[in-house]
Short mmCIF file of C-alpha atoms and ligand atoms in Angstrom, two decimals:
data_model
loop_
_atom_site.label_atom_id
_atom_site.label_comp_id
_atom_site.label_asym_id
_atom_site.label_seq_id
_atom_site.Cartn_x
_atom_site.Cartn_y
_atom_site.Cartn_z
CA MET A 290 44.07 174.51 -77.93
CA GLU A 291 43.75 170.84 -78.84
CA LEU A 292 40.21 169.58 -79.36
CA GLU A 293 40.58 166.89 -76.69
CA HIS A 294 41.86 169.49 -74.28
CA LEU A 295 38.94 171.80 -75.03
CA ILE A 296 36.46 168.99 -74.46
CA ASP A 297 38.18 168.22 -71.20
CA ARG A 298 38.14 171.87 -70.05
CA LEU A 299 34.48 172.15 -71.01
CA LYS A 300 33.82 169.00 -68.94
CA MET A 301 32.12 167.24 -71.83
CA ASP A 302 32.57 163.85 -70.21
CA TYR A 303 30.17 162.05 -72.53
CA LEU A 304 31.24 163.54 -75.87
CA GLY A 305 34.94 162.90 -75.11
CA PRO A 306 34.91 159.11 -75.44
CA GLN A 307 32.45 159.26 -78.37
CA LEU A 308 34.24 161.98 -80.31
CA ASP A 309 35.90 159.73 -82.91
CA ALA A 310 32.69 157.82 -83.53
CA VAL A 311 30.66 161.04 -83.89
CA CYS A 312 33.22 162.49 -86.33
CA GLU A 313 33.41 159.28 -88.38
CA GLN A 314 29.63 159.06 -88.60
CA ALA A 315 29.41 162.71 -89.69
CA ALA A 316 31.96 162.07 -92.46
CA LYS A 317 30.15 158.92 -93.55
CA ASP A 318 26.77 160.69 -93.64
CA ASP A 319 28.31 163.76 -95.29
CA LEU A 320 26.77 166.02 -92.64
CA GLY A 321 26.87 169.80 -92.72
CA TYR A 322 28.51 171.76 -89.90
CA ARG A 323 25.24 172.41 -88.11
CA GLU A 324 24.06 168.79 -88.25
CA PHE A 325 27.41 167.62 -86.98
CA LEU A 326 27.27 170.08 -84.11
CA VAL A 327 23.76 168.94 -83.21
CA ASN A 328 24.90 165.30 -83.11
CA ALA A 329 27.96 166.07 -81.03
CA LEU A 330 26.08 168.19 -78.50
CA SER A 331 23.20 165.68 -78.38
CA CYS A 332 25.69 163.00 -77.43
CA GLU A 333 26.85 165.10 -74.47
CA TRP A 334 23.31 166.08 -73.53
CA GLN A 335 22.00 162.48 -73.62
CA GLY A 336 24.79 161.34 -71.33
CA ARG A 337 24.16 164.14 -68.84
CA TYR A 338 20.40 163.59 -68.94
CA GLN A 339 20.73 159.88 -68.24
CA LYS A 340 23.18 160.44 -65.43
CA GLY A 341 20.91 163.12 -63.91
CA THR A 342 17.86 160.88 -64.02
CA GLN A 343 19.79 157.98 -62.52
CA SER A 344 21.09 160.07 -59.67
CA ARG A 345 17.64 161.58 -58.98
CA LEU A 346 16.15 158.07 -58.90
CA LYS A 347 18.88 156.93 -56.52
CA GLN A 348 18.24 159.82 -54.15
CA ALA A 349 14.48 159.17 -54.30
CA ARG A 350 14.72 155.94 -52.23
CA LEU A 351 11.93 154.26 -54.14
CA PRO A 352 11.09 150.82 -52.70
CA TRP A 353 10.81 149.49 -56.27
CA LEU A 354 10.75 150.93 -59.76
CA LYS A 355 7.42 150.94 -61.59
CA THR A 356 6.33 152.79 -64.68
CA LEU A 357 3.00 153.96 -66.02
CA GLU A 358 3.50 151.72 -69.01
CA GLN A 359 3.48 148.75 -66.62
CA PHE A 360 0.15 149.82 -65.13
CA ASP A 361 -2.88 148.06 -66.61
CA LEU A 362 -5.60 150.71 -66.56
CA ASP A 363 -8.15 148.24 -67.97
CA PHE A 364 -7.88 146.23 -64.77
CA GLN A 365 -9.11 149.21 -62.71
CA PRO A 366 -12.08 150.76 -64.53
CA SER A 367 -12.71 153.07 -61.57
CA ILE A 368 -9.60 155.02 -62.58
CA ASP A 369 -10.36 157.67 -65.20
CA ALA A 370 -7.67 157.20 -67.87
CA LYS A 371 -8.05 160.85 -68.90
CA VAL A 372 -7.12 161.99 -65.40
CA VAL A 373 -4.03 159.77 -65.37
CA ARG A 374 -3.03 161.02 -68.84
CA GLU A 375 -3.35 164.61 -67.64
CA LEU A 376 -1.18 163.84 -64.59
CA THR A 377 1.54 162.34 -66.78
CA THR A 378 1.99 165.75 -68.42
CA LEU A 379 3.36 166.78 -64.99
CA GLY A 380 1.47 170.08 -64.94
CA PHE A 381 0.72 169.28 -61.29
CA VAL A 382 4.41 169.54 -60.41
CA GLY A 383 4.77 173.04 -61.84
CA ARG A 384 1.59 174.14 -60.08
CA ALA A 385 2.64 172.49 -56.77
CA GLU A 386 -0.59 170.50 -56.70
CA ASN A 387 -1.11 167.30 -54.77
CA ILE A 388 -2.32 163.86 -55.82
CA LEU A 389 -4.27 161.72 -53.40
CA LEU A 390 -4.57 158.04 -54.24
CA LEU A 391 -7.16 156.27 -52.15
CA GLY A 392 -8.33 152.68 -52.12
CA PRO A 393 -8.07 149.25 -50.49
CA PRO A 394 -4.79 147.26 -50.45
CA GLY A 395 -3.37 145.97 -53.71
CA VAL A 396 -5.22 148.25 -56.15
CA GLY A 397 -2.04 149.94 -57.37
CA LYS A 398 -1.82 153.10 -55.27
CA THR A 399 1.91 152.77 -54.60
CA HIS A 400 2.55 151.68 -58.19
CA LEU A 401 0.86 154.80 -59.58
CA ALA A 402 2.57 157.06 -57.04
CA ILE A 403 5.99 155.66 -57.94
CA ALA A 404 5.30 155.80 -61.68
CA LEU A 405 4.31 159.48 -61.54
CA ALA A 406 7.32 160.29 -59.37
CA VAL A 407 9.61 158.50 -61.86
CA LYS A 408 8.13 160.60 -64.69
CA ALA A 409 8.89 163.72 -62.66
CA ALA A 410 12.48 162.55 -62.05
CA GLU A 411 12.91 161.91 -65.79
CA ALA A 412 11.71 165.46 -66.42
CA GLY A 413 14.45 166.78 -64.15
CA HIS A 414 12.61 167.19 -60.83
CA ARG A 415 13.99 166.10 -57.52
CA ILE A 416 11.75 163.43 -55.93
CA LEU A 417 11.60 161.58 -52.60
CA PHE A 418 9.61 158.57 -51.41
CA LEU A 419 8.79 157.97 -47.74
CA THR A 420 6.31 155.65 -46.08
CA LEU A 421 4.48 157.26 -43.19
CA GLU A 422 6.58 155.14 -40.85
CA GLN A 423 9.86 156.35 -42.39
CA LEU A 424 8.63 159.93 -42.29
CA MET A 425 7.69 159.71 -38.62
CA THR A 426 10.95 158.06 -37.64
CA LYS A 427 12.85 160.83 -39.42
CA LEU A 428 10.82 163.71 -37.97
CA LYS A 429 10.75 162.35 -34.41
CA LYS A 430 14.50 161.76 -34.45
CA SER A 431 15.09 165.29 -35.74
CA ALA A 432 12.81 166.74 -33.07
CA GLN A 433 14.73 164.85 -30.36
CA GLU A 434 18.00 166.17 -31.74
CA GLN A 435 16.68 169.76 -31.83
CA ARG A 436 16.90 170.00 -35.61
CA LEU A 437 13.30 169.57 -36.65
CA ASP A 438 13.24 172.85 -38.50
CA LEU A 439 16.15 171.82 -40.69
CA ALA A 440 14.55 168.43 -41.40
CA LEU A 441 11.26 170.09 -42.38
CA GLN A 442 13.17 172.53 -44.55
CA GLN A 443 14.99 169.68 -46.32
CA LEU A 444 11.66 167.96 -46.93
CA THR A 445 10.50 170.98 -48.93
CA TYR A 446 13.31 170.59 -51.49
CA PRO A 447 11.96 167.63 -53.51
CA LYS A 448 9.46 168.88 -56.09
CA VAL A 449 7.51 165.65 -55.59
CA LEU A 450 7.27 163.97 -52.20
CA VAL A 451 5.52 160.60 -52.11
CA LEU A 452 3.97 159.83 -48.72
CA ASP A 453 2.93 156.20 -48.80
CA GLU A 454 0.58 154.22 -46.56
CA ILE A 455 -1.19 156.94 -44.63
CA GLY A 456 -3.84 155.35 -42.49
CA TYR A 457 -2.46 151.88 -41.80
CA LEU A 458 -1.14 152.98 -38.43
CA PRO A 459 -2.91 155.51 -36.21
CA MET A 460 -0.85 158.52 -35.14
CA ASN A 461 -0.48 159.97 -31.69
CA ARG A 462 -0.78 163.69 -31.06
CA GLU A 463 2.91 164.43 -31.52
CA GLU A 464 3.03 162.50 -34.80
CA ALA A 465 -0.12 164.16 -36.13
CA SER A 466 1.24 167.58 -35.33
CA LEU A 467 4.59 166.78 -37.04
CA PHE A 468 2.64 165.61 -40.08
CA PHE A 469 0.66 168.86 -40.10
CA ARG A 470 3.84 170.93 -39.96
CA LEU A 471 5.22 169.11 -42.99
CA ILE A 472 2.01 169.58 -44.99
CA ALA A 473 1.88 173.26 -44.04
CA ARG A 474 5.50 173.74 -45.16
CA ARG A 475 4.95 172.21 -48.58
CA TYR A 476 1.53 173.79 -49.12
CA GLU A 477 1.53 175.75 -52.43
CA ARG A 478 5.31 175.21 -52.69
CA ALA A 479 5.77 171.63 -53.86
CA SER A 480 3.66 168.57 -54.68
CA ILE A 481 2.77 165.65 -52.48
CA ILE A 482 1.57 162.32 -53.83
CA LEU A 483 -0.15 160.59 -50.95
CA THR A 484 -1.60 157.10 -50.75
CA SER A 485 -4.12 155.95 -48.19
CA ASN A 486 -6.37 152.99 -47.57
CA LYS A 487 -8.77 155.21 -45.65
CA SER A 488 -11.42 157.54 -47.02
CA PHE A 489 -11.22 161.21 -45.99
CA LEU A 490 -14.10 160.63 -43.58
CA ASP A 491 -11.83 158.39 -41.51
CA TRP A 492 -8.94 160.83 -41.32
CA GLY A 493 -10.05 162.13 -37.93
CA GLU A 494 -9.42 158.62 -36.66
CA ILE A 495 -5.98 158.35 -38.30
CA PHE A 496 -4.80 161.62 -36.76
CA GLY A 497 -6.65 161.09 -33.48
CA ASP A 498 -8.02 164.62 -33.74
CA THR A 499 -10.69 165.92 -36.12
CA VAL A 500 -9.55 169.55 -35.94
CA LEU A 501 -6.00 168.64 -36.96
CA ALA A 502 -7.26 166.20 -39.61
CA THR A 503 -9.44 168.95 -41.09
CA ALA A 504 -6.53 171.39 -41.16
CA ILE A 505 -4.34 168.78 -42.88
CA LEU A 506 -7.02 167.86 -45.41
CA ASP A 507 -7.79 171.51 -46.07
CA ARG A 508 -4.24 172.17 -47.23
CA LEU A 509 -3.78 168.86 -49.03
CA LEU A 510 -7.01 169.16 -50.98
CA HIS A 511 -6.93 172.86 -51.84
CA HIS A 512 -5.01 172.28 -55.09
CA SER A 513 -5.26 168.58 -55.77
CA THR A 514 -6.48 165.60 -57.75
CA THR A 515 -8.01 162.68 -55.91
CA ILE A 516 -8.12 159.25 -57.50
CA ASN A 517 -10.42 156.94 -55.63
CA ILE A 518 -9.64 153.41 -56.73
CA LYS A 519 -12.49 151.03 -56.16
CA GLY A 520 -11.68 147.57 -57.30
CA GLU A 521 -10.08 144.25 -56.74
CA SER A 522 -6.54 143.79 -55.51
CA TYR A 523 -4.11 143.14 -58.35
CA ARG A 524 -2.15 140.84 -56.06
CA ILE A 525 -5.25 138.68 -55.54
CA LYS A 526 -5.90 138.63 -59.27
CA GLU A 527 -2.37 137.31 -59.83
CA LYS A 528 -2.81 134.64 -57.16
CA ARG A 529 -6.12 133.65 -58.69
CA LYS A 530 -4.47 133.40 -62.10
CA ALA A 531 -1.84 131.13 -60.59
CA GLY A 532 -4.63 128.91 -59.25
CA LEU A 533 -3.89 129.68 -55.60
CA LEU A 534 -7.39 131.05 -54.99
CA GLY A 535 -10.87 130.35 -56.35
CA LYS A 536 -11.72 131.19 -59.96
CA SER A 537 -13.62 134.44 -59.40
CA PRO A 538 -14.27 136.69 -56.43
CA PRO A 539 -17.48 136.09 -54.50
CA PRO A 540 -19.77 138.95 -55.62
CA LYS A 541 -20.39 140.15 -52.06
CA SER A 542 -16.73 140.66 -51.19
CA THR A 543 -16.19 142.66 -54.39
CA ALA A 544 -18.99 144.99 -53.38
CA GLU A 545 -17.48 145.34 -49.92
CA GLU A 546 -14.05 146.11 -51.35
CA ALA A 547 -15.57 148.72 -53.60
CA ASP A 548 -17.01 150.59 -50.62
P1 ADP B 674 -1.39 149.32 -53.12
O1 ADP B 674 -0.33 150.31 -52.90
O2 ADP B 674 -2.69 149.91 -53.58
O3 ADP B 674 -1.58 148.39 -51.96
P2 ADP B 674 0.47 148.31 -55.07
O4 ADP B 674 0.71 149.52 -55.88
O5 ADP B 674 1.52 147.92 -54.09
O6 ADP B 674 -0.95 148.40 -54.33
O7 ADP B 674 0.18 147.10 -56.07
C1 ADP B 674 0.40 145.74 -55.69
C2 ADP B 674 1.14 145.03 -56.80
O8 ADP B 674 0.29 144.89 -57.93
C3 ADP B 674 2.35 145.78 -57.30
O9 ADP B 674 3.34 144.84 -57.68
C4 ADP B 674 1.85 146.54 -58.51
O10 ADP B 674 2.88 146.77 -59.45
C5 ADP B 674 0.80 145.61 -59.05
N1 ADP B 674 -0.34 146.28 -59.65
C6 ADP B 674 -1.39 146.83 -58.99
N2 ADP B 674 -2.30 147.31 -59.84
C7 ADP B 674 -1.82 147.10 -61.07
C8 ADP B 674 -2.31 147.35 -62.40
N3 ADP B 674 -3.50 147.94 -62.62
N4 ADP B 674 -1.53 146.99 -63.44
C9 ADP B 674 -0.34 146.37 -63.25
N5 ADP B 674 0.17 146.07 -62.02
C10 ADP B 674 -0.56 146.42 -60.95
MG1 MG B 675 0.88 150.53 -51.23
#
């Protein structure tokens, strides 16, 4: 069989167009058979890896792309850099552990959640991002159409599910119970990265029911890492830098924000 034909049959879509270049380079560098084979297969592997990551990121429905490298840890001293470093090793994904990012608006909760999810996608995991509002719309619609079970099942497939903005809007009983069912489904199966502006003490209020809130927290926290960000909003810092606000925050409001 012709080489081109073999490559085609083996579906090596990335090596195919690069084959001449890879061969020429091998001749130029006087490579041995093994080295040449490594280069050729790496070319195919790189192409597949990049395509896989791109398609996982597309399916993830991230509102924007942010990386850990873009996150300035020095700006938020309340975040333990060691904890973030440990999370970037993605051990939490394999162990189906959760990450809870708490703090006031603008401190980088969504940024960190996205950045960790992107890392997971790059490592080959399926990821999905939903705000609480998107999640509720999806689950309520499925319940109305008598296919809630299927929707909950599908929401267990991503290895990392980001649930953003828990706590901004209070939930009614139906919503809280849908939320509980999702958490129970993913419990010990797959990770959740959750962001909230409310401390755990206020969760009874968010879910309108302390018993349900306790049951939800119990499962979320059982295997988890909580990062409590206490600091100034990065958005406000940027506005201040641009001269749109006063030079430095009034000391009192900083203390309030840090509560
Ligand atoms: P939150 O979700 O806590 O309200 P975001 O993650 O949306 O905050 O952050 C607000 C904006 O500020 C985003 O554009 C984010 O990328 C940026 N940002 C926040 N914290 C940091 C940081 N420590 N370093 C770099 N950018 C940051
Ligand atoms: Mg946010």
